[in-house]
XYZ file of C-alpha atoms in Angstrom:
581
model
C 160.679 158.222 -62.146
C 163.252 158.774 -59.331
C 163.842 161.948 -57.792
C 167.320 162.348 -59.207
C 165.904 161.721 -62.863
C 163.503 164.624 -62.130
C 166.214 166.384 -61.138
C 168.369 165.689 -64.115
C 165.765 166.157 -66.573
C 164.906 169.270 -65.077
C 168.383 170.954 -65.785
C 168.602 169.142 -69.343
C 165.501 171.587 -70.166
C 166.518 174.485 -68.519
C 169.776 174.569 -69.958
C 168.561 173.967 -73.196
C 166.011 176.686 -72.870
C 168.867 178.956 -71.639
C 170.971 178.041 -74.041
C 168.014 178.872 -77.004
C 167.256 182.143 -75.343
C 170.091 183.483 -75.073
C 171.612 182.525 -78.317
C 169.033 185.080 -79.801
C 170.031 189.054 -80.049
C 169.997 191.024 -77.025
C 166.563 192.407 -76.181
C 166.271 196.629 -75.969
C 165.445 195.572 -72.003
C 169.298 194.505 -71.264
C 170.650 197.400 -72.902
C 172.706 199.739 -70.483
C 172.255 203.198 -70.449
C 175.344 205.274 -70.333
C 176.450 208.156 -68.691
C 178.180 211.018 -70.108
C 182.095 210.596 -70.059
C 182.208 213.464 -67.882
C 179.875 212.438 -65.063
C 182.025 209.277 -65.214
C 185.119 211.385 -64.858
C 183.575 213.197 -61.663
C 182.433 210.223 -59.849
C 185.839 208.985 -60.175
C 187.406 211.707 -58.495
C 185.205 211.974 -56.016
C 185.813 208.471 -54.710
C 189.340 209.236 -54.787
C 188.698 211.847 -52.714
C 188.439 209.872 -49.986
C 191.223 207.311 -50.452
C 194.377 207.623 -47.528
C 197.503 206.916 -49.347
C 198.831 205.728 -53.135
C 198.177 201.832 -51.795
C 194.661 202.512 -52.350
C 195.205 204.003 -55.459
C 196.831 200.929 -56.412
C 193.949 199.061 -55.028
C 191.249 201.120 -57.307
C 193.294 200.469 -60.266
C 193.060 196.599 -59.258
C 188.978 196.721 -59.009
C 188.807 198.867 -61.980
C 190.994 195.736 -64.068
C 189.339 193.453 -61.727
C 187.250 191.294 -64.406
C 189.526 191.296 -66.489
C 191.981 189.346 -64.781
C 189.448 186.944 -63.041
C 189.373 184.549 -65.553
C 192.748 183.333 -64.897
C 192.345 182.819 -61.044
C 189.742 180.376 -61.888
C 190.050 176.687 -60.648
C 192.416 174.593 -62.433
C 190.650 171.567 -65.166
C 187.060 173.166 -63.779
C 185.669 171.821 -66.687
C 186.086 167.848 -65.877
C 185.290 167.445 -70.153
C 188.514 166.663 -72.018
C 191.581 164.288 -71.731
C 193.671 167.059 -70.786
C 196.612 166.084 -69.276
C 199.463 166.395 -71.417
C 200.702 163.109 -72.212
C 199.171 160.961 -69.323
C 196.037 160.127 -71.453
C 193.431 160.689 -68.253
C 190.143 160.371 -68.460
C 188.471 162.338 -65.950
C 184.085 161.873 -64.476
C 183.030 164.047 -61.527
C 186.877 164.532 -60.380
C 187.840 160.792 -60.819
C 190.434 159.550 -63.227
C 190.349 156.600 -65.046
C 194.172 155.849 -67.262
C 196.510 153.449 -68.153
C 199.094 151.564 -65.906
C 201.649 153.203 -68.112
C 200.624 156.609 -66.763
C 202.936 156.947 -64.251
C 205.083 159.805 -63.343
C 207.205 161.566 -61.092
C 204.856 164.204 -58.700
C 206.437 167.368 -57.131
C 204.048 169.547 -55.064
C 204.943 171.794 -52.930
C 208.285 172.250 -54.041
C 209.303 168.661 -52.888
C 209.453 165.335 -54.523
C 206.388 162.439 -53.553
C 206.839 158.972 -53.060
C 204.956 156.654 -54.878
C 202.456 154.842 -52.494
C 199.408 152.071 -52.856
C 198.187 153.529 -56.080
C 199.268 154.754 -59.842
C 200.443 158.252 -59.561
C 197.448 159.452 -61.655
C 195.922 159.150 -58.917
C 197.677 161.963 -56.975
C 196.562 164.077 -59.882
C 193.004 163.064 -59.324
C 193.235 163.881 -55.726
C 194.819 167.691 -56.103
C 193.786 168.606 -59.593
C 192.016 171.377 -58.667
C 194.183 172.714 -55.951
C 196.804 172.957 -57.882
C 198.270 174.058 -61.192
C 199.797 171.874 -63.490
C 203.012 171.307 -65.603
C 204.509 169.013 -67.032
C 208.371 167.934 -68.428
C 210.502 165.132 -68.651
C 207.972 162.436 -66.759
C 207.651 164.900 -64.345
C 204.901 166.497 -62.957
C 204.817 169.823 -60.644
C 201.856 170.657 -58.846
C 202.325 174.302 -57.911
C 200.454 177.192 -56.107
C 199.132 179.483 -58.186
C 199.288 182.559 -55.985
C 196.525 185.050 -55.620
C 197.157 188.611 -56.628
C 193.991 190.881 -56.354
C 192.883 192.951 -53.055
C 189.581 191.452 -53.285
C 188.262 188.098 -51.571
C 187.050 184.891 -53.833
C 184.973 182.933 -53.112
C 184.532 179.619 -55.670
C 181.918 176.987 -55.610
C 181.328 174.337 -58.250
C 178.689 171.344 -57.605
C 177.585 169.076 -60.044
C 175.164 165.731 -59.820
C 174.662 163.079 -62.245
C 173.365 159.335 -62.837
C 174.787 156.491 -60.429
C 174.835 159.158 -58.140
C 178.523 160.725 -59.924
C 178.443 163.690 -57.756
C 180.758 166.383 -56.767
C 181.163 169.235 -54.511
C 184.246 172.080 -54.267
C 184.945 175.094 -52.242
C 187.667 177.485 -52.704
C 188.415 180.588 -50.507
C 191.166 183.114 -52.222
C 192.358 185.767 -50.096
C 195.240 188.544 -50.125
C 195.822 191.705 -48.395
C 195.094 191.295 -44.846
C 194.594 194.437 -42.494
C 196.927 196.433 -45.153
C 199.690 194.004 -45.747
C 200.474 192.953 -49.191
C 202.205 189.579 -50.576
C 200.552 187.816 -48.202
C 198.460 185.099 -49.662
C 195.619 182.581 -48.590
C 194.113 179.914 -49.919
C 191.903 176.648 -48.732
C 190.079 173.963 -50.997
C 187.461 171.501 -50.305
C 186.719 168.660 -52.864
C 184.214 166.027 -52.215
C 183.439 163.511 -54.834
C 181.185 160.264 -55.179
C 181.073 157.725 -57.852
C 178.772 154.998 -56.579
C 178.760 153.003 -59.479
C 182.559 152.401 -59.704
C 181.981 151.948 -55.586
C 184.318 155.419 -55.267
C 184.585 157.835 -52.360
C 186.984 161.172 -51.834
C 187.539 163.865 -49.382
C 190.274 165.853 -50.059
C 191.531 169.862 -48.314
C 194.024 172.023 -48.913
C 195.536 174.985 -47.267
C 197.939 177.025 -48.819
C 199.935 180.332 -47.070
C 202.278 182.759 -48.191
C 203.687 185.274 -45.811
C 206.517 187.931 -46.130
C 208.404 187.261 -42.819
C 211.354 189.878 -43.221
C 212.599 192.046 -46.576
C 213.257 189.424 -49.163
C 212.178 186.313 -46.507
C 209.051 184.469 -47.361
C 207.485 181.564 -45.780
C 205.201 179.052 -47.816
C 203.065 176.598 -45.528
C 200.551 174.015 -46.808
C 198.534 171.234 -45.747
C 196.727 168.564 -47.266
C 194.265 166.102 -46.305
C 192.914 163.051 -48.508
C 190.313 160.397 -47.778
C 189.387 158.038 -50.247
C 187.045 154.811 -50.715
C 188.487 153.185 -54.087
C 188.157 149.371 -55.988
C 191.254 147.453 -56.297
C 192.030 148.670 -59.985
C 193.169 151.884 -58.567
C 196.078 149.702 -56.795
C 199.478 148.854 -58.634
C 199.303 145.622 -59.787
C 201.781 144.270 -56.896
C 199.421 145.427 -54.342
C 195.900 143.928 -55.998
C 195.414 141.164 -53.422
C 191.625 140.735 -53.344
C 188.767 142.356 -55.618
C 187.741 144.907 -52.736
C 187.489 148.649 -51.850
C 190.456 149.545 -50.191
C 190.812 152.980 -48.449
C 193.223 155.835 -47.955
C 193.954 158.091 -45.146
C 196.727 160.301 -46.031
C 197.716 164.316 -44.450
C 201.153 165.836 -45.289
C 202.206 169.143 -43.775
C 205.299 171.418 -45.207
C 207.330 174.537 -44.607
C 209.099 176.045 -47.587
C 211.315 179.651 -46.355
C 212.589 181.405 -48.981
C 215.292 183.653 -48.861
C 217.685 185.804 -51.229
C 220.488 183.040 -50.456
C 218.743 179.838 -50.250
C 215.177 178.145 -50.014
C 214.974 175.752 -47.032
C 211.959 173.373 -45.793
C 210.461 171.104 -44.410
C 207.598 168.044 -44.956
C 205.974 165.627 -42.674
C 203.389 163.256 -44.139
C 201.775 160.196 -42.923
C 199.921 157.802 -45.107
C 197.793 154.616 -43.870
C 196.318 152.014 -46.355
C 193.571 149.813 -45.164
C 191.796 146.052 -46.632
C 194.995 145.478 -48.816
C 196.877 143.652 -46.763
C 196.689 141.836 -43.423
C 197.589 144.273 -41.778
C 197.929 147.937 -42.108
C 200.171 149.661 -44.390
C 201.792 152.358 -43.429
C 204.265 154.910 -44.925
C 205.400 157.948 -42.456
C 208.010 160.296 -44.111
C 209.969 163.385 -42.660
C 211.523 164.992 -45.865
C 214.274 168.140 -45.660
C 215.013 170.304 -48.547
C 217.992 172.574 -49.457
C 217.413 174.729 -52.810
C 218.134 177.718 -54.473
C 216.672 179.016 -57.952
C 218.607 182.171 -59.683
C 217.237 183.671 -63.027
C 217.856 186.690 -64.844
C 216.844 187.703 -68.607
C 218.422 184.481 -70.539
C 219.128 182.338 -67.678
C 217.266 180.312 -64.971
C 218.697 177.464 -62.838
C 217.008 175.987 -59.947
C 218.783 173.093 -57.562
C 217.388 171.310 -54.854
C 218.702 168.641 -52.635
C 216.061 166.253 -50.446
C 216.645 164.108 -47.312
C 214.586 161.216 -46.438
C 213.515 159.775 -43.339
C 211.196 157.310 -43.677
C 209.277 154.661 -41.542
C 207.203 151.973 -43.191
C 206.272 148.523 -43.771
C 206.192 148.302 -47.581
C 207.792 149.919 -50.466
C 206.560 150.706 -53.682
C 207.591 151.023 -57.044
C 205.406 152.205 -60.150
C 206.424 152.486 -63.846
C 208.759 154.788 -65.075
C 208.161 156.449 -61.340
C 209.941 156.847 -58.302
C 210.219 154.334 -55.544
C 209.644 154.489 -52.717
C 212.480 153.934 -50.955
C 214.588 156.955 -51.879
C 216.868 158.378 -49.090
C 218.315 160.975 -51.124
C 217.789 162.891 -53.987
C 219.110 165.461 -56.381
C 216.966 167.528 -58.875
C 217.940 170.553 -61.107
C 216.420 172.800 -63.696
C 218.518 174.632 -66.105
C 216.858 176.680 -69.162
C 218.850 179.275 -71.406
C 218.130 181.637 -73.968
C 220.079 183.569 -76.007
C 219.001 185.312 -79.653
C 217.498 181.989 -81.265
C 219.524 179.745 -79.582
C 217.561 178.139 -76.727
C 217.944 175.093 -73.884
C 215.971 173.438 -71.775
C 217.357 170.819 -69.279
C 215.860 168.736 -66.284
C 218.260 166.098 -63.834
C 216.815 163.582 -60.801
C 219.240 161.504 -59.406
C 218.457 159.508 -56.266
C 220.127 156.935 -54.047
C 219.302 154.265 -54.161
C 220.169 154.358 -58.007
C 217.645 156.056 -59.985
C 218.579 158.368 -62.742
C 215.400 160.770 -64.657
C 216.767 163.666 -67.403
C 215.559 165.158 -70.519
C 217.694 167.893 -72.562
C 216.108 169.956 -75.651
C 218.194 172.381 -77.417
C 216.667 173.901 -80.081
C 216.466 176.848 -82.642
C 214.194 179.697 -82.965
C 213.640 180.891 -86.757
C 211.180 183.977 -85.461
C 208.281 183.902 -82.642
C 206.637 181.433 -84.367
C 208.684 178.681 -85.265
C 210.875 176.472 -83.206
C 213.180 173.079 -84.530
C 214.789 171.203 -81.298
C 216.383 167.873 -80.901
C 215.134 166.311 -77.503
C 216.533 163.486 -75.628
C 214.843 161.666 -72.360
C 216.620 158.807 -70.175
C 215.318 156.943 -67.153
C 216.945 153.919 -65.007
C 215.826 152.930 -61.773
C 216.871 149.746 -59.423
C 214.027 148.172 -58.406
C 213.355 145.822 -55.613
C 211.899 142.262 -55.469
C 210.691 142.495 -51.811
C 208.036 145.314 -51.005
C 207.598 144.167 -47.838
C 210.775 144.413 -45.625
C 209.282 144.012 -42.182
C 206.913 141.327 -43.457
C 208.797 138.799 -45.891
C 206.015 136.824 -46.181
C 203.723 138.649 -47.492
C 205.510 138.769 -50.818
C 204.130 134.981 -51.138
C 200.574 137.044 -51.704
C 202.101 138.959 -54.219
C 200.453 137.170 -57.558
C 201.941 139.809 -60.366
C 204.052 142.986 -60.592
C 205.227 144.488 -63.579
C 207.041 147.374 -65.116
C 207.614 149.390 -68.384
C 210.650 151.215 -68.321
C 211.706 153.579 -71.316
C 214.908 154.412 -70.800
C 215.882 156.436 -73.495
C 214.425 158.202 -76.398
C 215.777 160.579 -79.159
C 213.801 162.838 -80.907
C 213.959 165.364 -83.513
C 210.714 167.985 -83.325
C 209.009 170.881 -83.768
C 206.895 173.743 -83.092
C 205.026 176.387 -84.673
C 202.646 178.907 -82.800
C 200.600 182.337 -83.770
C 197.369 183.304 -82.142
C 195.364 181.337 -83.971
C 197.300 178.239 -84.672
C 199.639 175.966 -82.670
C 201.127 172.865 -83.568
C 204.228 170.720 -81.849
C 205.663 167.372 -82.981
C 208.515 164.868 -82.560
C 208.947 161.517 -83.763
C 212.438 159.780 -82.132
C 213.874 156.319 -81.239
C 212.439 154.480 -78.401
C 214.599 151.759 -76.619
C 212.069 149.799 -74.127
C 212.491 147.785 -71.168
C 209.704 145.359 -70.053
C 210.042 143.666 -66.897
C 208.240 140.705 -64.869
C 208.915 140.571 -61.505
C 207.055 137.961 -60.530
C 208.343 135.409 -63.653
C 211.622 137.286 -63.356
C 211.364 137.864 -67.027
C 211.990 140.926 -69.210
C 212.029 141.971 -72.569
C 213.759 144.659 -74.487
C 213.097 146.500 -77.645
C 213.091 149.448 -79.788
C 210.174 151.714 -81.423
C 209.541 154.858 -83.084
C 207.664 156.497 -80.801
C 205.797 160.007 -82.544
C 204.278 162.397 -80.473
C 201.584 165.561 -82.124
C 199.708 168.105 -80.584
C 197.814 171.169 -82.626
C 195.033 173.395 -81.691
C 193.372 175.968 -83.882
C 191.713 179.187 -82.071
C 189.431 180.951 -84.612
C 186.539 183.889 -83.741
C 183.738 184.649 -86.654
C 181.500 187.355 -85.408
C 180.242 186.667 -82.473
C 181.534 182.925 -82.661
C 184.743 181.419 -80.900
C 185.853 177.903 -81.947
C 188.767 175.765 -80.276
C 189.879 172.330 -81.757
C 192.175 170.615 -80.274
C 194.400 167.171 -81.282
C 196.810 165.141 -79.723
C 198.110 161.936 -80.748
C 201.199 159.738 -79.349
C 202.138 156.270 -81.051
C 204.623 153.542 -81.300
C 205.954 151.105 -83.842
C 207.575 148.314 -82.641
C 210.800 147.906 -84.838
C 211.485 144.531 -83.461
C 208.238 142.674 -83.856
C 207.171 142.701 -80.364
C 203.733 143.357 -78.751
C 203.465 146.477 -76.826
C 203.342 145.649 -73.669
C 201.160 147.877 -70.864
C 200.330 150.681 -72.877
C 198.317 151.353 -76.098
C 200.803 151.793 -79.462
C 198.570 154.343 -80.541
C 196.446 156.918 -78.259
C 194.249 159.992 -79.860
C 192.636 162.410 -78.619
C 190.046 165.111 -80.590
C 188.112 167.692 -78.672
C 186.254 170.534 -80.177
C 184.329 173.855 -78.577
C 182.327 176.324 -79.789
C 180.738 179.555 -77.667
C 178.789 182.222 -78.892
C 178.781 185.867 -77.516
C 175.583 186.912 -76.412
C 176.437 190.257 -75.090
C 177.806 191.992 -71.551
C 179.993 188.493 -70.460
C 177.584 185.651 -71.645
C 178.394 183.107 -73.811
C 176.545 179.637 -75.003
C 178.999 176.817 -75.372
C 179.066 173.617 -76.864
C 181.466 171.118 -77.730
C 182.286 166.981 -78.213
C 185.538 165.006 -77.274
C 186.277 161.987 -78.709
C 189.321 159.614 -77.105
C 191.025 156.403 -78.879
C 193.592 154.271 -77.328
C 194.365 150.722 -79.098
C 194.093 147.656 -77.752
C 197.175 146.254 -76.074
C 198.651 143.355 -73.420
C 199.052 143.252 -70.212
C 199.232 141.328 -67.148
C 196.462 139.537 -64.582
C 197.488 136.675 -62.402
C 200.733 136.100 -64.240
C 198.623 135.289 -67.083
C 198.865 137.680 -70.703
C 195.659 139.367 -71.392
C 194.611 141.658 -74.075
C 192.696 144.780 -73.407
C 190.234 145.693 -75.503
C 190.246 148.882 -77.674
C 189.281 152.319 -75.810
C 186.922 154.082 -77.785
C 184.585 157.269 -75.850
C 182.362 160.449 -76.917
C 181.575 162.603 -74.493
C 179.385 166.014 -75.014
C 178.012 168.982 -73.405
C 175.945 172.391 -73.767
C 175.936 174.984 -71.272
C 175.700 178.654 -70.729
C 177.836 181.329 -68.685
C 176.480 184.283 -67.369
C 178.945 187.573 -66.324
C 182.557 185.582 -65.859
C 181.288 184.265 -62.411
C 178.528 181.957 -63.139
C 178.175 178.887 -65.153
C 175.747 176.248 -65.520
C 176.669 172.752 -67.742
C 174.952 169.614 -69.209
C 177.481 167.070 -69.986
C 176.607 163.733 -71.457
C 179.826 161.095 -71.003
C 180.143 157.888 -72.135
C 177.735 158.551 -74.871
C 179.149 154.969 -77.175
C 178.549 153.170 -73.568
C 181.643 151.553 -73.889
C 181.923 148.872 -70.897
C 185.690 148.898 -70.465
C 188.613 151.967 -70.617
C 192.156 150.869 -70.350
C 190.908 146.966 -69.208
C 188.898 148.438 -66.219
C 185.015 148.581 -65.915
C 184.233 152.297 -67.202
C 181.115 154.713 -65.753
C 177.655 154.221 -68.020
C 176.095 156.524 -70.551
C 175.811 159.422 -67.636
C 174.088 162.954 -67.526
C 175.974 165.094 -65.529
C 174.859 168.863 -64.408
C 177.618 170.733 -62.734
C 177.175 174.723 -61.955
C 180.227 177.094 -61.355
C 180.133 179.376 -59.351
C 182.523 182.026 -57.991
C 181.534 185.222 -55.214
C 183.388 189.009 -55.238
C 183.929 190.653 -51.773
């Protein structure tokens, strides 16, 4: 037996002994003893004896709420378990993503808009899904700092090894209040990530800065680094040239100031692509922005215009994304509530042409329950020569395709309570299919339903989470859908028991179905095959800082996920772990 299936087996039977142990009744030798209420009382005003001004107050008042609030400062998707990206139907092993071609989206980070590169914009999420927090609207997706309030330093360490050598490693530092100044905010992340078996290699850092430069004048700076070793699937189909590893070397750097008046900023990234093409592609940008958000009780709007400088020798275009070739752009945000009358609006306009909104208006009976009538619309120009310095090398290009749905209309709703959430729309779907390389397309309506629910429920000592989401179409015009499964599912389920003073044994499966559907290889149809996985773990958590997990993906051993070769039946130990200073 190898030394890794030692390994491996080793945790499987420690966390199952763990997990047996502690699920019993707290033994008389963890009980605490307490002290009297009063000699609590004096201890805490002795300590305050010796505190300067009321910012230390403040700052006791922080540690004393301290655990309380460190849950939710916790690393973004830590658990790598569930498809849980809303609506991009990701499938995620040791911080790699495996999806669908039709997963592709418009990615803000930062506060400014990316281009769309090499790869499928998934893949952006796969490289900064843990430096960032997530949201999602309209095809868009903003990747956001989540900015660290507390006066103490956190540390944040999460490992994890498994077969075919799946193995990842993160570091996160989180750090305010420097030398007595507050609002000032600091934050660096290291992710490095293996996947042998699907011949996969990443590197990726972050650094992330606030700083108060004068009153109500704030400077945001970040950095980011990615390195990545990746098979040809990860391309877009236009850029699939041979069946090799290609590899990434991308770092972007950006200055947001934000003032009373106006935000402005600046970004500089450079991106080089290597064993696509003959030569190496490369895509430098210097990006500008001019932007100003105002909110008050009812009403937020947020504008932002973006100037693009750009030098490169290819251009890229994804579905339903953004090209790459944008010199300008346009993007607002406009939400309003009133009583029960409520609005929620998003607008990206870019030149050259392309044209991204979504409106919901909608009607609030009580808290709980909301009815809204939604509307999305997307057009974009796209080009039939990617390669403007080099005309030639379109020759190599054998396919490139595109699903564009350009409008939809939908009637939905939502109910929510503590325990129970649900949110559904079913609407009109008109469709645009389009082959480049045939200089063919196709168009077409569906009904196109979307459902999520979840159902939070605590017995005793017992805390159980199910959650469901399902999106479908049905074509009303007899075609075959065309990259992307008519009907996706996804059913996850977690239970954790309270063992006493912050530990918990947890369990829980997740099952994920997407149909079968067409798509394109060589200019030739092909069929991919229906997407069926289970995936499972057991773990324990000890305090809120420490967590050790068993996961067992791929447990059908299903060969294929969305027509690419998927990771084996895989044990996978990963321990959490985050430091107090």
């Amino acid at each position: 037996m190898t030394k890794i299936y030692k390994v491996l087996l080793l945790s499987i039977i420690l966390t199952f002994s763990f997990s047996i142990a502690l699920s019993q009744e707290a033994s008389d030798s963890l009980d605490v003893i307490a002290m009297p209420d009063s000699l609590v009382i004096q201890a805490i005003l002795d300590s305050l004896d010796n505190l300067e001004n009321q910012k230390d107050i403040i700052d006791y008042e922080a540690y004393k709420d301290l655990f309380n609030k460190i849950d939710s400062y916790k690393t973004n998707s830590r658990e790598d378990f569930q498809f849980d990206s809303p609506n991009a139907n990701i499938y995620s092993a040791q911080d790699h993503y495996f999806a669908s071609e039709s997963n592709n989206f418009i990615v803000r980070k930062n506060g400014f808009t990316e281009l769309s590169n090499t790869q499928a914009s998934y893949m952006k999420l796969q490289h900064y899904n843990r430096f960032y927090k997530q949201t999602h609207s309209a095809g868009i997706y903003s990747l956001e700092k989540e900015y660290y309030q507390l006066p103490v330093t956190i540390l944040e360490a999460v490992s994890g090894l498994g077969d075919y050598d799946l193995g990842t490693a993160y570091f996160a530092i989180k750090k305010n209040h420097f030398r007595n100044k507050y609002n000032l905010d600091a934050r660096m992340n290291f992710l490095k990530a293996n996947l042998y078996y699907g011949e996969e290699l990443a590197s990726n850092s972050s650094v992330n800065l606030l700083a108060p430069l004068y009153e109500d004048i704030k400077l945001e700076v970040a950095y980011n680094s990615v390195s990545y070793e990746g098979p040809f699937t990860k391309l877009l189909p236009a850029f699939r040239i041979s069946e090799a590893i290609f590899e990434e070397n991308s770092q972007s750097f950006s200055g947001l100031v934000k003032s009373k008046y106006f935000d402005f900023g600046i970004k500089y990234s450079s991106e080089e692509y290597r064993k696509i093409m003959p030569e190496i592609l490369k895509q430098n940008t210097s990006q500008f922005i001019l932007g100003k958000e105002y909110s008050s009780e009812d009403f937020r709007l947020k504008t932002s215009y973006e100037f693009f400088l750009k030098d490169e020798n290819f251009y890229s275009q994804e579905l339903n994304s953004l090209s790459s070739d944008i010199n300008h752009l346009l993007y607002a945000e406009l939400d309003y509530r009133k009583s029960t009358f409520f609005t929620e609006n998003r607008l990206l306009l870019s030149e050259p042409y392309q044209v991204n909104s979504s409106s919901k208006l909608g009607y609030s009976f009580n808290d709980d329950i909301r009815l809204y009538l939604q509307t999305d619309f997307s057009k974009s120009r796209k080009k039939t020569n990617l390669f403007p310095d080099n005309p030639e090398w379109t020759a190599l290009i054998t396919d490139h395709t595109y699903l564009n749905e350009n409008s939809y209309l939908a009637l939905g709703s939502s109910y929510h309570d503590s325990t129970f959430y649900l949110q559904g729309n079913i609407g009109l779907a008109d469709i645009e299919f389009e082959n480049i390389s045939l200089d063919s397309r196709e168009e077409y309506s569906a009904l196109k339903s979307e459902l999520e629910a979840s159902i939070k429920h605590k017995y005793n000592k017992y805390s159980i989470n199910y959650n469901t989401k399902l999106k479908g179409y049905y074509e009303l015009d007899g075609y075959d859908m065309m990259l992307t499964p008519a009907l996706i599912m996804t059913n996850s389920l977690d239970i954790a028991r309270d063992v006493g003073y912050n530990n918990y044994v947890k369990a829980g499966l997740s099952h994920h179905y997407g149909a079968s559907y067409y798509g394109f290889e060589d200019n030739f149809l092909v069929s991919y095959q229906d997407t069926s996985l289970l995936d499972a773990y057991i773990g324990f958590q000890i305090t809120r800082l420490f967590e050790l997990r068993t996961s067992f993906k791929n447990i059908l051993n299903r060969d294929i996920i969305y027509g690419y070769k998927n990771i084996p039946q895989s044990v996978i130990v990963t321990v959490s772990w985050n430091f107090i200073n």
